CSV table of C-alpha atoms in Angstrom, one decimal:
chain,number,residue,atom,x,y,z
A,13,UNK,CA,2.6,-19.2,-4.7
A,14,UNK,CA,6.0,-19.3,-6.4
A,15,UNK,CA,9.1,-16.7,-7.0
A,16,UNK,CA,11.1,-17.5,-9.5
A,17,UNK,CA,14.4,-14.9,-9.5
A,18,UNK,CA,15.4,-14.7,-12.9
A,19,UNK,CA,18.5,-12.5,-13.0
A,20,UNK,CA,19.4,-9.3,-10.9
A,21,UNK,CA,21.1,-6.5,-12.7
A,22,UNK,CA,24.6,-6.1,-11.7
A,23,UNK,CA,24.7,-2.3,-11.6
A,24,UNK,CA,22.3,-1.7,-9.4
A,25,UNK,CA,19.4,-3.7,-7.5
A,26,UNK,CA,16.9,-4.5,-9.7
A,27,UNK,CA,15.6,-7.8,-10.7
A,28,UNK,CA,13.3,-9.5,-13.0
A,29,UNK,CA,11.0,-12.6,-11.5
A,30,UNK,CA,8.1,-15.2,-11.8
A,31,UNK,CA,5.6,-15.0,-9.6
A,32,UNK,CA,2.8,-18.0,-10.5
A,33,UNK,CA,-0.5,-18.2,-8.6
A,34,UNK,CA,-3.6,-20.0,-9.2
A,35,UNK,CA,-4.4,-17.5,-11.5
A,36,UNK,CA,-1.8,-17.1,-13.7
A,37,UNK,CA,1.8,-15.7,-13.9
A,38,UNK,CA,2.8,-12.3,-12.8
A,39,UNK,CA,6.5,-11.3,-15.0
A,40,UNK,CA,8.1,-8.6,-12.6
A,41,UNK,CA,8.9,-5.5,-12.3
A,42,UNK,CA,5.3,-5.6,-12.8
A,43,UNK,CA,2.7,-2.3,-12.3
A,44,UNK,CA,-1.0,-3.8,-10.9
A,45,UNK,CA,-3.9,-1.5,-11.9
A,46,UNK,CA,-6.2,-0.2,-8.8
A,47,UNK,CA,-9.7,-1.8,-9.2
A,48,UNK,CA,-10.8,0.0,-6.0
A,49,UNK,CA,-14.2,-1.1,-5.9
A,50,UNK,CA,-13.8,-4.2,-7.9
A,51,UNK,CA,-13.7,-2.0,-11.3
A,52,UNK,CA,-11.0,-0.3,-12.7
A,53,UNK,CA,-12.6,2.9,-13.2
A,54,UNK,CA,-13.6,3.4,-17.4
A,55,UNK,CA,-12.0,0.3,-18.7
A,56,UNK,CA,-13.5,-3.0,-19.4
A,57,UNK,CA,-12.2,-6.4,-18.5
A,58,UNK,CA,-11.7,-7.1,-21.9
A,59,UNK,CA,-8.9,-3.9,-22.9
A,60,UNK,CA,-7.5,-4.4,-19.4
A,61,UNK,CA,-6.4,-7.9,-21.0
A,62,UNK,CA,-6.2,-6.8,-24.7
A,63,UNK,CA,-5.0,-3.0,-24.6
A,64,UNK,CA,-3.4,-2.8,-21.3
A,65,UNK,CA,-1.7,-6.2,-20.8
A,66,UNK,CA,-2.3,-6.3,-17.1
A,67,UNK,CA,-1.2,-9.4,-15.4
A,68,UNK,CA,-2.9,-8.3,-12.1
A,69,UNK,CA,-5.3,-5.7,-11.0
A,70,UNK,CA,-5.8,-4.6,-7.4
A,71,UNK,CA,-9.2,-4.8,-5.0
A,72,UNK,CA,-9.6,-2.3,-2.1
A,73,UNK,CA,-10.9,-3.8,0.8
A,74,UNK,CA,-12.7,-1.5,2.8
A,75,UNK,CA,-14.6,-0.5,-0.6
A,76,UNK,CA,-15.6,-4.0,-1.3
A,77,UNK,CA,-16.9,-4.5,2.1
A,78,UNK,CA,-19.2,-1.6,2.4
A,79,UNK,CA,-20.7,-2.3,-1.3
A,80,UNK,CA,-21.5,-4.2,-2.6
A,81,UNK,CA,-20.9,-5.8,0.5
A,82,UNK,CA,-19.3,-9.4,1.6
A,83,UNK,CA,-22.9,-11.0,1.3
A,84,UNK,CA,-23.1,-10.2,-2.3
A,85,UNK,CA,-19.0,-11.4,-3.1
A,86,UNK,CA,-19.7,-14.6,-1.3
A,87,UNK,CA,-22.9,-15.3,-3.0
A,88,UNK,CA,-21.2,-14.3,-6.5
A,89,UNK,CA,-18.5,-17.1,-5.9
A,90,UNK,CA,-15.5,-14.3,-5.4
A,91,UNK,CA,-14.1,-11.5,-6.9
A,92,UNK,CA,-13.2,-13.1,-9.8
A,93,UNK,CA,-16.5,-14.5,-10.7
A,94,UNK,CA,-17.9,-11.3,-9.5
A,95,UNK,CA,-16.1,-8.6,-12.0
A,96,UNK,CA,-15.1,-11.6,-14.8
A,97,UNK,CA,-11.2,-11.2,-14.5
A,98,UNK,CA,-9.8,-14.2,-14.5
A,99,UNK,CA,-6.1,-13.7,-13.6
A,100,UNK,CA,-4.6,-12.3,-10.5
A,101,UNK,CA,-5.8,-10.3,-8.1
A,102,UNK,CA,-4.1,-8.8,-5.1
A,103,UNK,CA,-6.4,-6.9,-2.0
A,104,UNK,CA,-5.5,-4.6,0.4
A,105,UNK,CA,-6.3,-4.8,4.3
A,106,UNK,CA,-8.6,-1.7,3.8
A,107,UNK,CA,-6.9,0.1,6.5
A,108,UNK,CA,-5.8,2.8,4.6
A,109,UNK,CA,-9.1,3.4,3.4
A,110,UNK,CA,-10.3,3.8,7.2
A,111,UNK,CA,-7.2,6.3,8.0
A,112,UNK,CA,-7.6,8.5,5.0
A,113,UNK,CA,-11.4,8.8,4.7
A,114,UNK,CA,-13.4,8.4,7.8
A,115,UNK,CA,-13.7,11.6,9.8
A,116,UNK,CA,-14.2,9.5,12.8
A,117,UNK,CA,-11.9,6.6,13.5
A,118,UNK,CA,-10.6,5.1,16.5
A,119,UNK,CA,-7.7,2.9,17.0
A,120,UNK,CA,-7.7,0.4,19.9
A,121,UNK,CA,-5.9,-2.9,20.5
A,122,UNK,CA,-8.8,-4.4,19.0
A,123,UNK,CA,-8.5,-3.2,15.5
A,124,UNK,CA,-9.5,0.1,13.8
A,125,UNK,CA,-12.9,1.9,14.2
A,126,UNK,CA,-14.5,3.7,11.8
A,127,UNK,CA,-17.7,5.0,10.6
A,128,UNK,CA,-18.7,4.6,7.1
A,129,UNK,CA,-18.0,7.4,4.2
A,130,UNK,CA,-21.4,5.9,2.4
A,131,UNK,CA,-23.6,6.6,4.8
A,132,UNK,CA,-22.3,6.7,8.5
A,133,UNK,CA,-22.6,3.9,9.8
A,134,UNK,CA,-20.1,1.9,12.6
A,135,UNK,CA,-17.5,-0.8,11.7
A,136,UNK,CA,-14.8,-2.3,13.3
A,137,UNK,CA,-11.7,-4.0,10.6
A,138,UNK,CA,-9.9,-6.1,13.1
A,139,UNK,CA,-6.5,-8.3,12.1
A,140,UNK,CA,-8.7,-11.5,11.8
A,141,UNK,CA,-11.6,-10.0,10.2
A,142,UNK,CA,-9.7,-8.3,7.2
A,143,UNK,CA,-8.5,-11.8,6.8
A,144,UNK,CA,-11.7,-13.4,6.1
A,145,UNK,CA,-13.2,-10.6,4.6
A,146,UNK,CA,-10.3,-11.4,2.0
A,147,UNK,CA,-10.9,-14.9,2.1
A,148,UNK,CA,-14.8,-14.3,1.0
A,149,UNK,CA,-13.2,-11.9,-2.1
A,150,UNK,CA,-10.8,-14.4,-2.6
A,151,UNK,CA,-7.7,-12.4,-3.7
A,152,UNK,CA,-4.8,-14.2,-4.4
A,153,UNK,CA,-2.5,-12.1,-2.3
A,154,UNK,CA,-4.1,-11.0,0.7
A,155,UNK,CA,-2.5,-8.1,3.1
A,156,UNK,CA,-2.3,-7.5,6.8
A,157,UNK,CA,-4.2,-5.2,8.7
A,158,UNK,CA,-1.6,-2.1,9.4
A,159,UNK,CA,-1.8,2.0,10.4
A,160,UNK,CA,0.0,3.9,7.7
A,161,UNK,CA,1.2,6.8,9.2
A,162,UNK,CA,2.4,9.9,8.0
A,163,UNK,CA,5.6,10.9,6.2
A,164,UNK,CA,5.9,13.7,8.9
A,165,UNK,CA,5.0,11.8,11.7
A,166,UNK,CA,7.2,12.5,15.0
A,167,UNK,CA,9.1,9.6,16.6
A,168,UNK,CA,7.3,8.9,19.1
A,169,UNK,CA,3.9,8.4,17.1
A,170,UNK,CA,5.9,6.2,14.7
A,171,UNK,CA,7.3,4.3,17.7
A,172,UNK,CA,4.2,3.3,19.2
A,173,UNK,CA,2.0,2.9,15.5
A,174,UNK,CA,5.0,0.3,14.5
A,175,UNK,CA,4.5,-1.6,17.6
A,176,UNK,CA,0.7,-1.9,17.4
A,177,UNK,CA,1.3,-2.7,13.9
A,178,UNK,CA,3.5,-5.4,14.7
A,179,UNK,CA,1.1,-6.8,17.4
A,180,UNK,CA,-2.0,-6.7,14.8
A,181,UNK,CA,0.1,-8.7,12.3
A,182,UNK,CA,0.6,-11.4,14.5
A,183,UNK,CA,-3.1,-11.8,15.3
A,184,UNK,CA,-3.6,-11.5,11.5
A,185,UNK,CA,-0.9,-13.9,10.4
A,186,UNK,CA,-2.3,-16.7,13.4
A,187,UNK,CA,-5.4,-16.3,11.6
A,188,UNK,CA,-4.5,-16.7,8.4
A,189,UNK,CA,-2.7,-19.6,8.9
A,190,UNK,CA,-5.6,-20.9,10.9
A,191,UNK,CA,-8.0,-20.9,8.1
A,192,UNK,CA,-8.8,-21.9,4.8
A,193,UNK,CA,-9.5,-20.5,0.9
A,194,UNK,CA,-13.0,-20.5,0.0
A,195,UNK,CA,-13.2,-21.3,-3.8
A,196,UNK,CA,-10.6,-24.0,-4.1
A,197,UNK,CA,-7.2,-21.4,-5.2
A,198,UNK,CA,-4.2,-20.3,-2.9
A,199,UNK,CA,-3.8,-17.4,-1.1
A,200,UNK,CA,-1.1,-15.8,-0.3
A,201,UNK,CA,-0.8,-13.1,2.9
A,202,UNK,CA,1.9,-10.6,2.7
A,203,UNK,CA,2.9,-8.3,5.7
A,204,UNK,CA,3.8,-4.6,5.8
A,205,UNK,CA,7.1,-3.4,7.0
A,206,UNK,CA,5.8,0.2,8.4
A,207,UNK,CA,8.0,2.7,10.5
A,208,UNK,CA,7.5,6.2,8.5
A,209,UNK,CA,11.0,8.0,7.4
A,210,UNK,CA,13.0,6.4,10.9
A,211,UNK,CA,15.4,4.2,9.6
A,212,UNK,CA,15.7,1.8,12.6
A,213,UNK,CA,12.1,1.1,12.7
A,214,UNK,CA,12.2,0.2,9.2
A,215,UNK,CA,15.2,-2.4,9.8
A,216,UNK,CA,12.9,-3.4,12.7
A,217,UNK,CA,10.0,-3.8,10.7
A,218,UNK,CA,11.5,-5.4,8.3
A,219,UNK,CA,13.3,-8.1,10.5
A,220,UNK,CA,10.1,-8.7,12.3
A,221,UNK,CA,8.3,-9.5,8.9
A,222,UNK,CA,10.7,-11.7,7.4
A,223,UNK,CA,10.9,-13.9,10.7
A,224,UNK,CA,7.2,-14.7,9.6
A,225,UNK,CA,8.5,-17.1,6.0
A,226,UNK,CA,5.6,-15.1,4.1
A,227,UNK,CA,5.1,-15.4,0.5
A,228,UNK,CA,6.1,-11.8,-0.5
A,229,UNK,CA,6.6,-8.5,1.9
A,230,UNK,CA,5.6,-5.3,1.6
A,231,UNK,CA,6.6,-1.7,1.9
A,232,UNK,CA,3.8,0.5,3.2
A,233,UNK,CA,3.5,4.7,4.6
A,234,UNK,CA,5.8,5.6,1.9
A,235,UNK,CA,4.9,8.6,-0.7
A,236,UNK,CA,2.3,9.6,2.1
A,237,UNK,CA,4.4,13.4,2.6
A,238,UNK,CA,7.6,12.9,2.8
A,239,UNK,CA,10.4,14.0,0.1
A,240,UNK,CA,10.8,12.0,-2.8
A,241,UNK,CA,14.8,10.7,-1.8
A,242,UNK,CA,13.6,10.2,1.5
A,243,UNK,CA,11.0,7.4,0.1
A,244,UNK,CA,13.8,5.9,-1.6
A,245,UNK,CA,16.2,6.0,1.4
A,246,UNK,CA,14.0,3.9,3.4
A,247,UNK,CA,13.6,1.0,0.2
A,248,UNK,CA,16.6,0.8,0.5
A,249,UNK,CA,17.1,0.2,4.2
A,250,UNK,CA,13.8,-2.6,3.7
A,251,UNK,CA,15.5,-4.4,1.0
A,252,UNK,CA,18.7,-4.7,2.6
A,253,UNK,CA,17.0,-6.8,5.3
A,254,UNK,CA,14.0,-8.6,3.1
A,255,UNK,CA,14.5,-12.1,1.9
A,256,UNK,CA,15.7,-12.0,-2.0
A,257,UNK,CA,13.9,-15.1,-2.9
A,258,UNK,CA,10.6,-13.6,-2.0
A,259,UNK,CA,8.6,-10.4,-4.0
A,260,UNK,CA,8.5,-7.2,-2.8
A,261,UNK,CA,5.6,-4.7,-2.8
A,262,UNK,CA,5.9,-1.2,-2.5
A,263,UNK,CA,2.2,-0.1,-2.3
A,264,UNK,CA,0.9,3.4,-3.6
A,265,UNK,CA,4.0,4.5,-5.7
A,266,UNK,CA,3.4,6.1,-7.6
A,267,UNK,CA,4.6,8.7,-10.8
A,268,UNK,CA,6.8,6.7,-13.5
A,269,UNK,CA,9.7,8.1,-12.2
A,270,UNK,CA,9.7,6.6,-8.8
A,271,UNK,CA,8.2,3.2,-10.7
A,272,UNK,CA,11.8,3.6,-12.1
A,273,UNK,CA,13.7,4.5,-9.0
A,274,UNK,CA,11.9,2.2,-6.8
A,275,UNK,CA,13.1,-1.2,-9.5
A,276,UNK,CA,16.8,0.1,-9.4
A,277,UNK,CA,16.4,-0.7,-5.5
A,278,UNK,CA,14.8,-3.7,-5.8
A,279,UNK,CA,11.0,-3.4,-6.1
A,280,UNK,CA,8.8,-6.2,-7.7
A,281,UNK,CA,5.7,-5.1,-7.6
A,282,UNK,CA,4.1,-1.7,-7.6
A,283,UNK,CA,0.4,0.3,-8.0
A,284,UNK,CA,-1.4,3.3,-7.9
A,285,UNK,CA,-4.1,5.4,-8.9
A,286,UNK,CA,-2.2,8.1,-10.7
A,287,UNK,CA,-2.4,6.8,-14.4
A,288,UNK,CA,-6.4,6.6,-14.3
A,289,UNK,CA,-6.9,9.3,-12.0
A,290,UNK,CA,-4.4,12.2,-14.1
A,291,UNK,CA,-5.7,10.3,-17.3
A,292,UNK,CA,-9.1,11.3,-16.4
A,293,UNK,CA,-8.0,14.8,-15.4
A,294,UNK,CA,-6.3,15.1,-19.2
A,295,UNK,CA,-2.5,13.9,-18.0
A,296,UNK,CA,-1.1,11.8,-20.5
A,297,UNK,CA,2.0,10.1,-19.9
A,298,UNK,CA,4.4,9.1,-22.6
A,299,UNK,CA,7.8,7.8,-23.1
A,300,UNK,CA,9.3,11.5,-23.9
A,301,UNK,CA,7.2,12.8,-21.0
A,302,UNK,CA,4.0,14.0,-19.8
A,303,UNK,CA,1.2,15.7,-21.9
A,304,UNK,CA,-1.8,18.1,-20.6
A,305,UNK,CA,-4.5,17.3,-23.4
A,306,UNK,CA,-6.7,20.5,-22.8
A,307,UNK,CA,-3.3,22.4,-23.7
A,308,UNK,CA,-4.0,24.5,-27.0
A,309,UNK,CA,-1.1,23.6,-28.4
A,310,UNK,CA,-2.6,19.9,-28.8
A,311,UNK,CA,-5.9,21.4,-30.9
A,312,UNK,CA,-4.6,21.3,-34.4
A,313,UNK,CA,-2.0,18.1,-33.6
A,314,UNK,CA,-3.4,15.5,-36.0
A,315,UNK,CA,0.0,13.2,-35.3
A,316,UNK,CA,-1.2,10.2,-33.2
A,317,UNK,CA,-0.9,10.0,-29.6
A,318,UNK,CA,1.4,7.7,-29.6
A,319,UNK,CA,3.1,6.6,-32.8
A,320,UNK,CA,4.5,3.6,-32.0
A,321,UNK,CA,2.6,2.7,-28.6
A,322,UNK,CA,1.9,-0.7,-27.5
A,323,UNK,CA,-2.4,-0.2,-27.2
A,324,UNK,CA,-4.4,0.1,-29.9
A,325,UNK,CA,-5.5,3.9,-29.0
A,326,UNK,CA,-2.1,5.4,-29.3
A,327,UNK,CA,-2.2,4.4,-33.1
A,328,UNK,CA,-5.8,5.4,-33.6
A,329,UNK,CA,-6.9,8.7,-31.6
A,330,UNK,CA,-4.9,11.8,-32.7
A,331,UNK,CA,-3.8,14.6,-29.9
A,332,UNK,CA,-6.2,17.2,-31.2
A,333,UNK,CA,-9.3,14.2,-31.3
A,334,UNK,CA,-8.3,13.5,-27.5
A,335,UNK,CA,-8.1,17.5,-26.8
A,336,UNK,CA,-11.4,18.0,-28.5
A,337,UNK,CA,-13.1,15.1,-26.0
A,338,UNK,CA,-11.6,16.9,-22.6
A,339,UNK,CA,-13.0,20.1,-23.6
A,340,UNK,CA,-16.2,19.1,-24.6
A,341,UNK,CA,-16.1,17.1,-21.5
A,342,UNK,CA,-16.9,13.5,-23.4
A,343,UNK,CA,-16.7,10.5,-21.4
A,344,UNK,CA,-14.9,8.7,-24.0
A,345,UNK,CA,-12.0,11.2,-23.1
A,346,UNK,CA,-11.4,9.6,-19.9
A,347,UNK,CA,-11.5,6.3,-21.3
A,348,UNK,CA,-9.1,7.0,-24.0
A,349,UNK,CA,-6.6,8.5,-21.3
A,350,UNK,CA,-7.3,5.7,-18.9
A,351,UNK,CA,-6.1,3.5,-21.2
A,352,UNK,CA,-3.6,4.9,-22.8
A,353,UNK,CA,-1.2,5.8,-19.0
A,354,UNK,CA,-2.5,1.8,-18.1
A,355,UNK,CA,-0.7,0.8,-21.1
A,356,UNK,CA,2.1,3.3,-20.6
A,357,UNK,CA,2.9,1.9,-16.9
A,358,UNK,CA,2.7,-1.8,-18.1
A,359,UNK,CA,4.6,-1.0,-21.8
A,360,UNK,CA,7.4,0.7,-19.0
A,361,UNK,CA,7.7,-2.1,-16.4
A,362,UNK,CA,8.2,-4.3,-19.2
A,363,UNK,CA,10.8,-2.5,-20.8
A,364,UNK,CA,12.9,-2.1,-17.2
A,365,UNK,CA,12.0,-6.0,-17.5
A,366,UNK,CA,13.9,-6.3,-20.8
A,367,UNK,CA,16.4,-4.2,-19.9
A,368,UNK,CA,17.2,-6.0,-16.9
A,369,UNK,CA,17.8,-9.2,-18.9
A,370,UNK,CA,19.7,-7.5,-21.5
A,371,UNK,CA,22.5,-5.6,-18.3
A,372,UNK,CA,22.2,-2.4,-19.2
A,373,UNK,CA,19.1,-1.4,-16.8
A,374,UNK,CA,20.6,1.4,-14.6
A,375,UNK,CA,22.2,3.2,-17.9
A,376,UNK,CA,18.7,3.0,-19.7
A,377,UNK,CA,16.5,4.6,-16.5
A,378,UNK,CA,19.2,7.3,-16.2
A,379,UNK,CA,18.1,8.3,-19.3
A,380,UNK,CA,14.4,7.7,-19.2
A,381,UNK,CA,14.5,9.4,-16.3
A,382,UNK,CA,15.2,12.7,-18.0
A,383,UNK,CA,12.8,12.5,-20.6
A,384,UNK,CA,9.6,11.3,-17.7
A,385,UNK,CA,10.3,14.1,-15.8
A,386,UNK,CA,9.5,16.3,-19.4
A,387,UNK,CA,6.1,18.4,-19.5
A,388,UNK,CA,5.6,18.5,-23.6
């Protein structure tokens, strides 16, 4: 993998980059869609490319390997082959997964415990088998095996969750290095700087990580509880100590408005759920802010949803159309929304992108800010 910087805003921290892989090139500040089980939910290949204009879409781990199963991914020749999206891909450890939704977990030296939410069953995710199990999907940026802990976690907790975290990565960067791609591309394996709101774990993590020469870093147990400025306090304290000619991912983040905050301070790359999961709950978010489509003010809005958007459904489907399809419950609803946030996020990466190159960055998210945080 390659990271090109191609200019850093002199106002504040943000930077535009190249990232090339095997599978194509990633233009940052980039947004990656979550394809948690190897689907983004409600929208095809095809719009993701077309509509959205994703460069890279994300694959969950721990949802891949309980079904369809590694068996099935191997036999299908990857991910890629698997779902027919041919450009990047980036997967997580899956650990996350096993924190936040098995009611009965158990975290030893060994690795992490679980039992499935499918059907029960016992699993163990170790740092060497997340490895291969992202070696048989065949992601192009694997990640480490890691406990996210929570924003409110005490010290102590923190203390002794970084250190375990540090020991698994270790184990899981050995292994990597020890083995090989299955289907001919790179991959690349990115550690996670962890240490919940406690500053000098963070600069510990962080130092610990970049001692490693990874491809890319990146930031994880962030916008898991704790206060909004506090989230940003600790990027900052990361970036200060990760290498600048390498990408940084700050996983799970989030609303546009820390998508925004988190590029002033240096962020590459960034996903979550929240476009396709408030999209399919009628949220619609827009550059003057954020819409609620079973609102009765939308019902007799025949304007379009988005005049001048960048997808072809913001020209096409008018507020009251999209209104009537929430409340008669139509699945084409969530499709339409889906779509339309998807191209939001990636219509205002690339902006912060173009106003990166152009030096005026920090003045235009000041007041983009301002409007996001709008309800209309």
């Amino acid at each position: 993998m390659k990271f090109t910087l191609e200019k850093t805003s002199e106002d504040c921290k943000a930077r535009a980059a190249t990232i090339e892989t095997d599978h194509g090139l990633i233009h940052t500040p980039i947004f990656m869609p979550v394809g948690t089980a190897g689907t983004v939910k409600g929208v095809h290949t095809s719009e993701l490319r077309r509509e959205v204009k994703a460069q890279i879409i994300l694959g969950n781990t721990y949802h891949l390997y309980l079904r369809p199963g590694m068996q099935v991914i191997r036999e299908a020749g990857g991910l890629h082959r698997f779902n027919g999206w041919d450009r990047p891909i980036l997967t997580d450890s899956g650990g996350f997964q096993v924190f936040s939704l098995s009611s009965n977990r158990k975290l030893t030296e060994e690795g992490a415990h679980f039992r499935s939410h499918i059907d029960g069953s016992k699993h163990l995710f170790t740092p060497e088998s997340v490895v291969d199990i992202q070696r048989i999907i065949g992601s192009d940026i694997m990640m480490a095996l890691d406990e996210c802990t929570p924003g409110t976690a005490d010290y102590g907790y923190a203390r002794k969750s970084l250190d375990l975290t540090k020991r698994w990565l270790e184990r899981g960067w050995n292994h990597y290095k020890s083995t090989e791609p299955l289907y001919g591309h790179y991959q690349s394996y990115f550690p996670i700087v962890q240490g919940c709101t406690y500053p000098d774990l963070r600069r510990e993590a962080a130092s610990h990580v970049s001692s490693l020469g990874a491809d890319g870093y990146a930031i994880g147990g962030l916008a898991v509880g704790e206060p909004a400025e506090v989230m940003y306090d600790m990027i900052d304290v990361v970036n200060e100590i990760l290498p600048q000619d390498r990408p940084r991912y700050l996983m799970g983040v989030g609303t546009p408005v820390n998508i925004l905050e988190a590029i002033d301070r240096g962020v590459d790359m960034m996903d979550c759920v929240m476009p396709t999961r408030n999209g399919r709950n009628g949220m619609l978010f827009t550059p003057e802010g954020t819409m609620n489509m079973r609102n009765l003010k939308w019902a007799h809005d025949f304007s379009p949803l988005w005049e001048d958007g960048p997808c072809e459904v913001d020209r096409v489907y008018s507020k009251a159309y999209v209104r009537h399809l929430f409340i008669a419950n139509e699945l084409l609803a969530m499709q339409i929304a889906s779509i339309h946030n998807l191209s939001f996020y990636l219509w205002l990466v690339g902006e912060a992108r173009k106003h990166i190159f152009e030096g005026d960055f920090h003045k235009w998210k000041t007041e983009m800010v301002q409007k996001l945080n709008r309800r209309l």
